[in-house]
Amino acid sequence: MNTDAPPSGYHFGYKTLMLALFPGGRPPQWRDQAACRGTDPETFTLVQHMGRAKELCSICPVLAACRADQLAWEQGRAPSRDRPIGVVGGMTGPERRAVHYPPAPSPAAPAVLSGMGVA
Ligand code: SF4
């Protein structure tokens, strides 16, 4: 079997896309076990399907690997890091953006904690 051949049904630019996205031009092996295999991509990109996408991710056996790879991929690309879209690895775009850009601690927090006898 020729493993360099695109899966049937993929368009002409598949190999170029894979080379651009993945080291060695091959998707990671964990994708073979993804719960979203064969699912319409619109399930993960359209807001009205977000609940269904999150349901699929919640039962996915490769959730951790998918999420880690996505966050690492976005981290290296400013446009994707700044405006991540769709549900990937069980997280919406805004949820992933919050990981890339965690909110600064509130200046009031130390005072509040101090008043509670914590700090
Ligand atoms: S975690 Fe979600 S997006 Fe990632 S492979 Fe699984 S079902 Fe697909």
PDB file of C-alpha atoms and ligand atoms in Angstrom:
ATOM      1  CA  MET A   1       0.000   0.000   0.000  1.00  0.00           C
ATOM      2  CA  ASN A   2       1.301   3.449  -0.908  1.00  0.00           C
ATOM      3  CA  THR A   3       1.160   5.435   2.332  1.00  0.00           C
ATOM      4  CA  ASP A   4       2.012   8.698   0.537  1.00  0.00           C
ATOM      5  CA  ALA A   5      -1.183   8.599  -1.464  1.00  0.00           C
ATOM      6  CA  PRO A   6      -3.978  10.790  -0.168  1.00  0.00           C
ATOM      7  CA  PRO A   7      -7.000   8.974   1.198  1.00  0.00           C
ATOM      8  CA  SER A   8      -9.678   8.559  -1.427  1.00  0.00           C
ATOM      9  CA  GLY A   9     -12.023  11.494  -1.629  1.00  0.00           C
ATOM     10  CA  TYR A  10      -9.381  14.111  -0.802  1.00  0.00           C
ATOM     11  CA  HIS A  11      -8.732  16.903  -3.263  1.00  0.00           C
ATOM     12  CA  PHE A  12      -5.627  17.636  -5.284  1.00  0.00           C
ATOM     13  CA  GLY A  13      -3.961  19.881  -2.690  1.00  0.00           C
ATOM     14  CA  TYR A  14      -4.027  17.247   0.067  1.00  0.00           C
ATOM     15  CA  LYS A  15      -0.308  16.441   0.019  1.00  0.00           C
ATOM     16  CA  THR A  16       0.679  20.118  -0.059  1.00  0.00           C
ATOM     17  CA  LEU A  17      -1.653  20.827   2.822  1.00  0.00           C
ATOM     18  CA  MET A  18      -0.264  17.916   4.852  1.00  0.00           C
ATOM     19  CA  LEU A  19       3.308  19.096   4.214  1.00  0.00           C
ATOM     20  CA  ALA A  20       2.357  22.571   5.398  1.00  0.00           C
ATOM     21  CA  LEU A  21       0.601  21.336   8.522  1.00  0.00           C
ATOM     22  CA  PHE A  22       2.640  18.379   9.757  1.00  0.00           C
ATOM     23  CA  PRO A  23       6.335  17.565  10.048  1.00  0.00           C
ATOM     24  CA  GLY A  24       7.061  14.908   7.432  1.00  0.00           C
ATOM     25  CA  GLY A  25       3.804  15.650   5.659  1.00  0.00           C
ATOM     26  CA  ARG A  26       1.832  13.018   7.560  1.00  0.00           C
ATOM     27  CA  PRO A  27      -0.868  13.624  10.151  1.00  0.00           C
ATOM     28  CA  PRO A  28      -0.118  12.237  13.614  1.00  0.00           C
ATOM     29  CA  GLN A  29      -1.039   8.586  14.173  1.00  0.00           C
ATOM     30  CA  TRP A  30      -3.578   9.403  16.898  1.00  0.00           C
ATOM     31  CA  ARG A  31      -5.899  10.788  14.230  1.00  0.00           C
ATOM     32  CA  ASP A  32      -6.811   7.225  13.272  1.00  0.00           C
ATOM     33  CA  GLN A  33      -8.645   6.918  16.612  1.00  0.00           C
ATOM     34  CA  ALA A  34     -10.363  10.325  16.527  1.00  0.00           C
ATOM     35  CA  ALA A  35     -14.054  10.305  17.390  1.00  0.00           C
ATOM     36  CA  CYS A  36     -14.591  12.947  14.698  1.00  0.00           C
ATOM     37  CA  ARG A  37     -13.284  10.775  11.854  1.00  0.00           C
ATOM     38  CA  GLY A  38     -15.742  10.978   8.997  1.00  0.00           C
ATOM     39  CA  THR A  39     -17.744  13.761  10.641  1.00  0.00           C
ATOM     40  CA  ASP A  40     -18.731  16.732   8.518  1.00  0.00           C
ATOM     41  CA  PRO A  41     -16.108  19.444   9.259  1.00  0.00           C
ATOM     42  CA  GLU A  42     -18.922  21.983   9.577  1.00  0.00           C
ATOM     43  CA  THR A  43     -19.821  20.275  12.860  1.00  0.00           C
ATOM     44  CA  PHE A  44     -16.617  21.760  14.274  1.00  0.00           C
ATOM     45  CA  THR A  45     -16.737  25.157  12.597  1.00  0.00           C
ATOM     46  CA  LEU A  46     -20.340  26.350  12.698  1.00  0.00           C
ATOM     47  CA  VAL A  47     -21.552  27.899  15.952  1.00  0.00           C
ATOM     48  CA  GLN A  48     -24.918  26.130  15.795  1.00  0.00           C
ATOM     49  CA  HIS A  49     -23.149  22.742  15.931  1.00  0.00           C
ATOM     50  CA  MET A  50     -20.755  23.606  18.743  1.00  0.00           C
ATOM     51  CA  GLY A  51     -22.632  21.515  21.312  1.00  0.00           C
ATOM     52  CA  ARG A  52     -22.468  18.425  19.082  1.00  0.00           C
ATOM     53  CA  ALA A  53     -18.744  19.013  18.454  1.00  0.00           C
ATOM     54  CA  LYS A  54     -18.044  19.265  22.182  1.00  0.00           C
ATOM     55  CA  GLU A  55     -20.039  16.075  22.792  1.00  0.00           C
ATOM     56  CA  LEU A  56     -17.880  14.212  20.282  1.00  0.00           C
ATOM     57  CA  CYS A  57     -14.682  15.569  21.819  1.00  0.00           C
ATOM     58  CA  SER A  58     -15.842  14.572  25.313  1.00  0.00           C
ATOM     59  CA  ILE A  59     -15.914  10.880  24.316  1.00  0.00           C
ATOM     60  CA  CYS A  60     -12.847  11.007  22.077  1.00  0.00           C
ATOM     61  CA  PRO A  61     -10.042   8.624  23.114  1.00  0.00           C
ATOM     62  CA  VAL A  62      -7.375  10.994  21.774  1.00  0.00           C
ATOM     63  CA  LEU A  63      -8.669  14.227  23.303  1.00  0.00           C
ATOM     64  CA  ALA A  64      -5.461  14.981  25.223  1.00  0.00           C
ATOM     65  CA  ALA A  65      -3.187  14.465  22.209  1.00  0.00           C
ATOM     66  CA  CYS A  66      -5.492  16.432  19.930  1.00  0.00           C
ATOM     67  CA  ARG A  67      -5.707  19.363  22.343  1.00  0.00           C
ATOM     68  CA  ALA A  68      -1.953  19.429  22.999  1.00  0.00           C
ATOM     69  CA  ASP A  69      -1.103  19.344  19.286  1.00  0.00           C
ATOM     70  CA  GLN A  70      -3.647  22.045  18.454  1.00  0.00           C
ATOM     71  CA  LEU A  71      -2.462  24.391  21.186  1.00  0.00           C
ATOM     72  CA  ALA A  72       1.171  23.855  20.172  1.00  0.00           C
ATOM     73  CA  TRP A  73       0.339  24.433  16.507  1.00  0.00           C
ATOM     74  CA  GLU A  74      -1.564  27.642  17.229  1.00  0.00           C
ATOM     75  CA  GLN A  75       1.124  28.887  19.604  1.00  0.00           C
ATOM     76  CA  GLY A  76       3.619  29.035  16.745  1.00  0.00           C
ATOM     77  CA  ARG A  77       1.330  30.951  14.379  1.00  0.00           C
ATOM     78  CA  ALA A  78       0.197  34.415  15.404  1.00  0.00           C
ATOM     79  CA  PRO A  79      -2.992  34.553  13.278  1.00  0.00           C
ATOM     80  CA  SER A  80      -4.162  31.171  14.590  1.00  0.00           C
ATOM     81  CA  ARG A  81      -3.114  32.036  18.136  1.00  0.00           C
ATOM     82  CA  ASP A  82      -4.896  35.391  18.048  1.00  0.00           C
ATOM     83  CA  ARG A  83      -8.110  34.233  16.398  1.00  0.00           C
ATOM     84  CA  PRO A  84      -8.527  30.481  16.791  1.00  0.00           C
ATOM     85  CA  ILE A  85     -11.726  29.222  15.209  1.00  0.00           C
ATOM     86  CA  GLY A  86     -13.890  26.151  15.590  1.00  0.00           C
ATOM     87  CA  VAL A  87     -13.955  23.446  18.222  1.00  0.00           C
ATOM     88  CA  VAL A  88     -10.736  21.408  18.476  1.00  0.00           C
ATOM     89  CA  GLY A  89      -9.649  19.187  21.308  1.00  0.00           C
ATOM     90  CA  GLY A  90     -12.882  19.936  23.151  1.00  0.00           C
ATOM     91  CA  MET A  91     -12.201  23.670  23.251  1.00  0.00           C
ATOM     92  CA  THR A  92     -13.792  26.543  21.368  1.00  0.00           C
ATOM     93  CA  GLY A  93     -11.670  29.211  19.713  1.00  0.00           C
ATOM     94  CA  PRO A  94     -12.160  31.711  22.569  1.00  0.00           C
ATOM     95  CA  GLU A  95     -11.304  29.002  25.123  1.00  0.00           C
ATOM     96  CA  ARG A  96      -8.037  28.246  23.308  1.00  0.00           C
ATOM     97  CA  ARG A  97      -7.260  31.945  22.963  1.00  0.00           C
ATOM     98  CA  ALA A  98      -7.612  32.276  26.740  1.00  0.00           C
ATOM     99  CA  VAL A  99      -4.924  29.585  27.094  1.00  0.00           C
ATOM    100  CA  HIS A 100      -2.588  31.492  24.753  1.00  0.00           C
ATOM    101  CA  TYR A 101      -3.318  34.804  26.432  1.00  0.00           C
ATOM    102  CA  PRO A 102      -4.245  34.165  30.060  1.00  0.00           C
ATOM    103  CA  PRO A 103      -5.856  37.141  31.756  1.00  0.00           C
ATOM    104  CA  ALA A 104      -3.531  39.279  33.843  1.00  0.00           C
ATOM    105  CA  PRO A 105      -4.081  38.898  37.577  1.00  0.00           C
ATOM    106  CA  SER A 106      -6.387  41.517  38.963  1.00  0.00           C
ATOM    107  CA  PRO A 107      -4.544  44.186  40.984  1.00  0.00           C
ATOM    108  CA  ALA A 108      -7.343  43.903  43.524  1.00  0.00           C
ATOM    109  CA  ALA A 109      -6.697  40.206  44.127  1.00  0.00           C
ATOM    110  CA  PRO A 110      -3.900  40.594  46.743  1.00  0.00           C
ATOM    111  CA  ALA A 111      -6.026  43.060  48.710  1.00  0.00           C
ATOM    112  CA  VAL A 112      -9.022  40.737  48.638  1.00  0.00           C
ATOM    113  CA  LEU A 113      -6.937  37.741  49.676  1.00  0.00           C
ATOM    114  CA  SER A 114      -5.266  39.808  52.386  1.00  0.00           C
ATOM    115  CA  GLY A 115      -8.682  40.789  53.749  1.00  0.00           C
ATOM    116  CA  MET A 116      -9.604  37.115  53.899  1.00  0.00           C
ATOM    117  CA  GLY A 117      -6.543  36.289  55.965  1.00  0.00           C
ATOM    118  CA  VAL A 118      -5.044  34.325  53.039  1.00  0.00           C
ATOM    119  CA  ALA A 119      -2.144  36.547  52.010  1.00  0.00           C
TER     120      ALA A 119
HETATM  121  S1  SF4 B   1     -10.749  15.730  20.561  1.00  0.00           S
HETATM  122 FE1  SF4 B   1     -12.428  16.396  19.214  1.00  0.00          FE
HETATM  123  S2  SF4 B   1     -11.439  17.467  17.490  1.00  0.00           S
HETATM  124 FE2  SF4 B   1      -9.876  16.270  18.557  1.00  0.00          FE
HETATM  125  S3  SF4 B   1      -9.762  14.328  17.459  1.00  0.00           S
HETATM  126 FE3  SF4 B   1     -11.196  14.041  19.148  1.00  0.00          FE
HETATM  127  S4  SF4 B   1     -13.228  14.496  18.350  1.00  0.00           S
HETATM  128 FE4  SF4 B   1     -11.731  15.313  16.882  1.00  0.00          FE
END
